Amino acid sequence: MLGLENLWREFKETGSKVAKDKLLVEYAHLVKYTTQRLAVNLPASVDRDDLYGAGILGLIKAVDTFEPERGFKFETYAGHKIRGAILDELRALDWVPRSVRQKSRELQKTFTRLENRLGRSPYDDEVCKELGVTIEEYEQILNEVTPTTIVSMDETSSDPFSDSRDLKMSDQIEDPDSVNPLKDLGFGEIKELLKSAIADLPENERIVVALYHYEELTLKEIGVVLNLTESRVSQIHSKAMMKLRARLLQKFEP
């Protein structure tokens, strides 16, 4: 630890390229971990090397902009930068087929419409009735739109360590045994809304959201934990994301 502290001090005080390179090597495992975790739920057509390269750029930015005196843990700070860079790369690749994006938009409109009408998150039978589909057809749609929802909680906003008021939904899933710097950042109304929206999810959806976005398990691993198929976990996750988006849209869209 002392060695890392000295490296950080040397880099921040002198701008030493040698110290910076050593820091990048020390934390390169964060890029590999984040890339693998995001890639496991992506189609084979997405080039993992492209994602890794984007993640490296995110790590470089994290090292350049990290302020040790603010008291944040670098691994957490870098994780946001790396993940954000990879998500930017995914958006640039436009890797989700247009037909899937269209289905996702239509389903999201349905959730938002029902949320506005009912004043709460809709039940499965209500969504099916609104769409005019059977429960089996609805579940198939949820499976198809998974690529558009699997990273949606990370796409919603930017860096919580900056002065920006943007906030990620996943930042609302707190570790009860750790100090959460977000508690002191004062993001106000949107933070409270997201915390409330996550708390209002049905238990199975709340558990899946927590395991995926906080415990960082893959959908397959969550299935093992909950004794569910990966497909079923995917459906539960997609529904949760649609409901959280609908709650935000209900509050903030004109």
Tab-separated table of C-alpha atoms in Angstrom:
chain	number	residue	atom	x	y	z
A	1	MET	CA	0.000	0.000	0.000
A	2	LEU	CA	2.841	2.336	0.889
A	3	GLY	CA	4.347	1.747	-2.529
A	4	LEU	CA	1.098	2.724	-4.220
A	5	GLU	CA	0.809	5.822	-2.080
A	6	ASN	CA	4.300	6.845	-3.123
A	7	LEU	CA	3.454	6.249	-6.787
A	8	TRP	CA	0.343	8.388	-6.523
A	9	ARG	CA	2.256	11.130	-4.745
A	10	GLU	CA	5.032	11.095	-7.317
A	11	PHE	CA	2.630	11.172	-10.251
A	12	LYS	CA	0.379	13.902	-8.862
A	13	GLU	CA	3.247	16.094	-7.686
A	14	THR	CA	5.628	15.701	-10.626
A	15	GLY	CA	3.584	14.227	-13.484
A	16	SER	CA	6.116	11.406	-13.753
A	17	LYS	CA	5.390	9.207	-16.780
A	18	VAL	CA	7.192	6.309	-15.112
A	19	ALA	CA	4.932	6.561	-12.051
A	20	LYS	CA	1.860	6.815	-14.268
A	21	ASP	CA	2.834	3.729	-16.258
A	22	LYS	CA	3.361	1.773	-13.048
A	23	LEU	CA	-0.065	2.816	-11.805
A	24	LEU	CA	-1.663	1.703	-15.076
A	25	VAL	CA	0.013	-1.692	-14.794
A	26	GLU	CA	-1.071	-1.983	-11.156
A	27	TYR	CA	-4.723	-1.365	-11.991
A	28	ALA	CA	-4.949	-3.030	-15.423
A	29	HIS	CA	-6.843	-5.941	-13.871
A	30	LEU	CA	-9.811	-3.601	-13.363
A	31	VAL	CA	-10.140	-3.226	-17.140
A	32	LYS	CA	-10.010	-6.979	-17.712
A	33	TYR	CA	-12.603	-7.617	-15.000
A	34	THR	CA	-15.026	-4.928	-16.195
A	35	THR	CA	-14.691	-5.941	-19.848
A	36	GLN	CA	-15.343	-9.597	-19.081
A	37	ARG	CA	-18.344	-8.794	-16.926
A	38	LEU	CA	-20.008	-6.603	-19.545
A	39	ALA	CA	-19.057	-8.850	-22.464
A	40	VAL	CA	-20.527	-12.037	-20.996
A	41	ASN	CA	-24.035	-10.816	-21.796
A	42	LEU	CA	-23.208	-9.467	-25.255
A	43	PRO	CA	-23.447	-11.285	-28.602
A	44	ALA	CA	-20.317	-12.846	-30.074
A	45	SER	CA	-20.358	-10.229	-32.849
A	46	VAL	CA	-19.115	-7.594	-30.394
A	47	ASP	CA	-15.307	-7.469	-30.499
A	48	ARG	CA	-14.008	-7.897	-26.942
A	49	ASP	CA	-10.662	-6.353	-27.907
A	50	ASP	CA	-12.438	-3.134	-28.879
A	51	LEU	CA	-14.132	-3.047	-25.490
A	52	TYR	CA	-10.856	-3.739	-23.681
A	53	GLY	CA	-9.158	-0.941	-25.609
A	54	ALA	CA	-11.925	1.446	-24.634
A	55	GLY	CA	-11.600	0.312	-21.032
A	56	ILE	CA	-7.867	1.062	-21.069
A	57	LEU	CA	-8.657	4.612	-22.190
A	58	GLY	CA	-11.114	4.847	-19.302
A	59	LEU	CA	-8.398	3.712	-16.883
A	60	ILE	CA	-5.962	6.283	-18.249
A	61	LYS	CA	-8.555	9.000	-17.745
A	62	ALA	CA	-9.189	7.740	-14.225
A	63	VAL	CA	-5.499	7.899	-13.316
A	64	ASP	CA	-5.192	11.388	-14.831
A	65	THR	CA	-8.222	12.835	-13.055
A	66	PHE	CA	-8.220	10.988	-9.728
A	67	GLU	CA	-7.847	13.227	-6.690
A	68	PRO	CA	-6.598	11.142	-3.746
A	69	GLU	CA	-7.274	13.966	-1.307
A	70	ARG	CA	-11.028	13.653	-1.887
A	71	GLY	CA	-11.007	10.379	-0.007
A	72	PHE	CA	-12.541	8.125	-2.667
A	73	LYS	CA	-11.235	4.627	-3.242
A	74	PHE	CA	-9.475	4.558	-6.607
A	75	GLU	CA	-10.828	1.148	-7.586
A	76	THR	CA	-14.387	2.446	-7.274
A	77	TYR	CA	-13.604	5.674	-9.109
A	78	ALA	CA	-11.777	3.858	-11.900
A	79	GLY	CA	-14.575	1.319	-12.208
A	80	HIS	CA	-17.001	4.089	-13.172
A	81	LYS	CA	-14.574	5.566	-15.704
A	82	ILE	CA	-13.746	2.193	-17.263
A	83	ARG	CA	-17.378	1.103	-17.437
A	84	GLY	CA	-18.395	4.449	-18.898
A	85	ALA	CA	-15.727	4.237	-21.596
A	86	ILE	CA	-16.807	0.716	-22.555
A	87	LEU	CA	-20.467	1.760	-22.705
A	88	ASP	CA	-19.523	4.705	-24.919
A	89	GLU	CA	-17.770	2.247	-27.226
A	90	LEU	CA	-20.852	0.010	-27.305
A	91	ARG	CA	-23.057	2.962	-28.212
A	92	ALA	CA	-20.631	3.951	-30.965
A	93	LEU	CA	-20.674	0.398	-32.335
A	94	ASP	CA	-24.481	0.464	-32.461
A	95	TRP	CA	-24.375	-3.260	-31.728
A	96	VAL	CA	-28.083	-3.788	-31.018
A	97	PRO	CA	-30.136	-4.613	-34.166
A	98	ARG	CA	-32.614	-1.914	-35.198
A	99	SER	CA	-35.553	-4.312	-34.883
A	100	VAL	CA	-34.625	-5.031	-31.259
A	101	ARG	CA	-34.277	-1.344	-30.464
A	102	GLN	CA	-37.733	-0.762	-31.925
A	103	LYS	CA	-39.265	-3.492	-29.752
A	104	SER	CA	-37.503	-2.076	-26.724
A	105	ARG	CA	-38.848	1.423	-27.433
A	106	GLU	CA	-42.379	0.143	-27.869
A	107	LEU	CA	-42.208	-1.889	-24.683
A	108	GLN	CA	-40.812	1.082	-22.779
A	109	LYS	CA	-43.640	3.279	-24.050
A	110	THR	CA	-46.104	0.678	-22.800
A	111	PHE	CA	-44.558	0.595	-19.334
A	112	THR	CA	-44.468	4.390	-19.159
A	113	ARG	CA	-48.068	4.708	-20.353
A	114	LEU	CA	-49.276	2.207	-17.749
A	115	GLU	CA	-47.191	3.822	-15.004
A	116	ASN	CA	-48.845	7.158	-15.772
A	117	ARG	CA	-52.314	5.652	-15.948
A	118	LEU	CA	-52.099	3.430	-12.872
A	119	GLY	CA	-49.864	5.532	-10.670
A	120	ARG	CA	-47.706	2.463	-9.985
A	121	SER	CA	-45.613	-0.121	-11.790
A	122	PRO	CA	-47.812	-2.400	-13.928
A	123	TYR	CA	-48.269	-6.121	-13.334
A	124	ASP	CA	-47.440	-8.666	-16.027
A	125	ASP	CA	-51.074	-9.314	-16.949
A	126	GLU	CA	-51.680	-5.576	-17.358
A	127	VAL	CA	-48.706	-5.237	-19.701
A	128	CYS	CA	-49.867	-8.255	-21.698
A	129	LYS	CA	-53.368	-6.791	-22.047
A	130	GLU	CA	-51.999	-3.431	-23.146
A	131	LEU	CA	-49.752	-5.085	-25.735
A	132	GLY	CA	-52.392	-7.595	-26.815
A	133	VAL	CA	-50.064	-10.557	-26.332
A	134	THR	CA	-49.995	-13.752	-24.280
A	135	ILE	CA	-47.700	-14.148	-21.278
A	136	GLU	CA	-45.487	-16.448	-23.356
A	137	GLU	CA	-45.190	-13.843	-26.112
A	138	TYR	CA	-44.463	-11.160	-23.510
A	139	GLU	CA	-41.667	-13.225	-21.991
A	140	GLN	CA	-40.181	-13.743	-25.451
A	141	ILE	CA	-40.196	-9.982	-26.033
A	142	LEU	CA	-38.417	-9.475	-22.711
A	143	ASN	CA	-35.749	-11.956	-23.776
A	144	GLU	CA	-35.268	-10.199	-27.105
A	145	VAL	CA	-34.831	-6.731	-25.585
A	146	THR	CA	-32.308	-7.873	-22.977
A	147	PRO	CA	-29.366	-6.338	-24.910
A	148	THR	CA	-30.967	-2.904	-24.569
A	149	THR	CA	-31.517	-3.230	-20.829
A	150	ILE	CA	-28.496	-5.151	-19.619
A	151	VAL	CA	-26.371	-2.020	-19.290
A	152	SER	CA	-29.161	0.514	-19.019
A	153	MET	CA	-28.572	1.351	-15.373
A	154	ASP	CA	-25.048	2.373	-16.238
A	155	GLU	CA	-26.090	4.296	-19.360
A	156	THR	CA	-28.559	6.555	-17.585
A	157	SER	CA	-26.045	9.067	-16.328
A	158	SER	CA	-22.445	9.999	-15.924
A	159	ASP	CA	-19.723	10.178	-13.322
A	160	PRO	CA	-20.983	10.407	-9.722
A	161	PHE	CA	-17.534	11.537	-8.590
A	162	SER	CA	-17.653	14.756	-10.599
A	163	ASP	CA	-19.668	17.877	-9.900
A	164	SER	CA	-22.335	16.683	-12.331
A	165	ARG	CA	-25.830	16.133	-10.927
A	166	ASP	CA	-26.276	13.055	-13.120
A	167	LEU	CA	-26.704	9.853	-11.181
A	168	LYS	CA	-26.651	6.165	-12.020
A	169	MET	CA	-29.516	4.003	-10.856
A	170	SER	CA	-27.034	1.372	-9.723
A	171	ASP	CA	-25.538	3.836	-7.271
A	172	GLN	CA	-28.740	3.603	-5.251
A	173	ILE	CA	-28.086	-0.026	-4.323
A	174	GLU	CA	-26.066	0.529	-1.201
A	175	ASP	CA	-23.678	-1.713	0.692
A	176	PRO	CA	-24.917	-1.568	4.311
A	177	ASP	CA	-21.411	-2.378	5.557
A	178	SER	CA	-19.535	0.342	3.720
A	179	VAL	CA	-19.250	4.097	3.697
A	180	ASN	CA	-21.070	5.456	0.657
A	181	PRO	CA	-19.595	8.777	-0.544
A	182	LEU	CA	-22.763	9.381	-2.581
A	183	LYS	CA	-24.621	10.062	0.667
A	184	ASP	CA	-22.602	13.251	0.995
A	185	LEU	CA	-22.870	14.446	-2.600
A	186	GLY	CA	-26.424	15.807	-2.346
A	187	PHE	CA	-28.014	14.701	-5.613
A	188	GLY	CA	-31.423	15.626	-4.226
A	189	GLU	CA	-34.693	14.720	-5.822
A	190	ILE	CA	-33.472	12.308	-8.479
A	191	LYS	CA	-31.536	10.303	-5.900
A	192	GLU	CA	-34.572	9.955	-3.682
A	193	LEU	CA	-36.767	9.033	-6.639
A	194	LEU	CA	-34.431	6.269	-7.743
A	195	LYS	CA	-34.063	4.865	-4.254
A	196	SER	CA	-37.839	4.832	-3.914
A	197	ALA	CA	-38.335	3.253	-7.334
A	198	ILE	CA	-35.904	0.433	-6.591
A	199	ALA	CA	-37.487	-0.140	-3.171
A	200	ASP	CA	-40.921	-0.418	-4.829
A	201	LEU	CA	-39.868	-3.199	-7.188
A	202	PRO	CA	-41.221	-6.689	-6.449
A	203	GLU	CA	-38.806	-8.682	-4.318
A	204	ASN	CA	-37.554	-10.933	-7.111
A	205	GLU	CA	-36.814	-7.944	-9.365
A	206	ARG	CA	-35.132	-6.041	-6.554
A	207	ILE	CA	-32.918	-9.037	-5.770
A	208	VAL	CA	-31.897	-9.483	-9.410
A	209	VAL	CA	-31.095	-5.777	-9.750
A	210	ALA	CA	-29.003	-5.859	-6.584
A	211	LEU	CA	-27.136	-9.032	-7.542
A	212	TYR	CA	-26.391	-7.795	-11.062
A	213	HIS	CA	-25.605	-4.133	-10.443
A	214	TYR	CA	-24.186	-4.231	-6.931
A	215	GLU	CA	-22.854	-7.744	-6.316
A	216	GLU	CA	-21.769	-7.773	-9.998
A	217	LEU	CA	-22.908	-11.305	-10.741
A	218	THR	CA	-23.689	-12.325	-14.313
A	219	LEU	CA	-27.211	-13.362	-15.255
A	220	LYS	CA	-26.065	-16.974	-15.357
A	221	GLU	CA	-24.563	-16.736	-11.872
A	222	ILE	CA	-27.735	-15.105	-10.550
A	223	GLY	CA	-29.706	-17.998	-11.991
A	224	VAL	CA	-27.587	-20.439	-10.007
A	225	VAL	CA	-28.057	-18.438	-6.803
A	226	LEU	CA	-31.842	-18.146	-7.236
A	227	ASN	CA	-32.346	-21.564	-8.834
A	228	LEU	CA	-33.749	-19.977	-11.978
A	229	THR	CA	-32.844	-20.329	-15.631
A	230	GLU	CA	-30.670	-17.621	-17.160
A	231	SER	CA	-33.569	-16.811	-19.485
A	232	ARG	CA	-35.894	-16.235	-16.535
A	233	VAL	CA	-33.357	-14.004	-14.800
A	234	SER	CA	-33.004	-12.054	-18.040
A	235	GLN	CA	-36.771	-11.499	-18.158
A	236	ILE	CA	-36.876	-10.330	-14.543
A	237	HIS	CA	-33.985	-7.932	-15.115
A	238	SER	CA	-35.535	-6.492	-18.277
A	239	LYS	CA	-38.846	-5.862	-16.496
A	240	ALA	CA	-37.074	-4.124	-13.629
A	241	MET	CA	-35.180	-1.835	-15.994
A	242	MET	CA	-38.347	-0.932	-17.881
A	243	LYS	CA	-40.122	-0.091	-14.618
A	244	LEU	CA	-37.287	2.077	-13.343
A	245	ARG	CA	-37.114	3.962	-16.625
A	246	ALA	CA	-40.874	4.430	-16.600
A	247	ARG	CA	-40.746	5.911	-13.108
A	248	LEU	CA	-38.086	8.397	-14.207
A	249	LEU	CA	-39.973	9.327	-17.355
A	250	GLN	CA	-43.179	9.832	-15.384
A	251	LYS	CA	-41.412	12.312	-13.116
A	252	PHE	CA	-39.138	14.216	-15.466
A	253	GLU	CA	-40.552	14.117	-18.975
A	254	PRO	CA	-42.691	17.138	-19.931
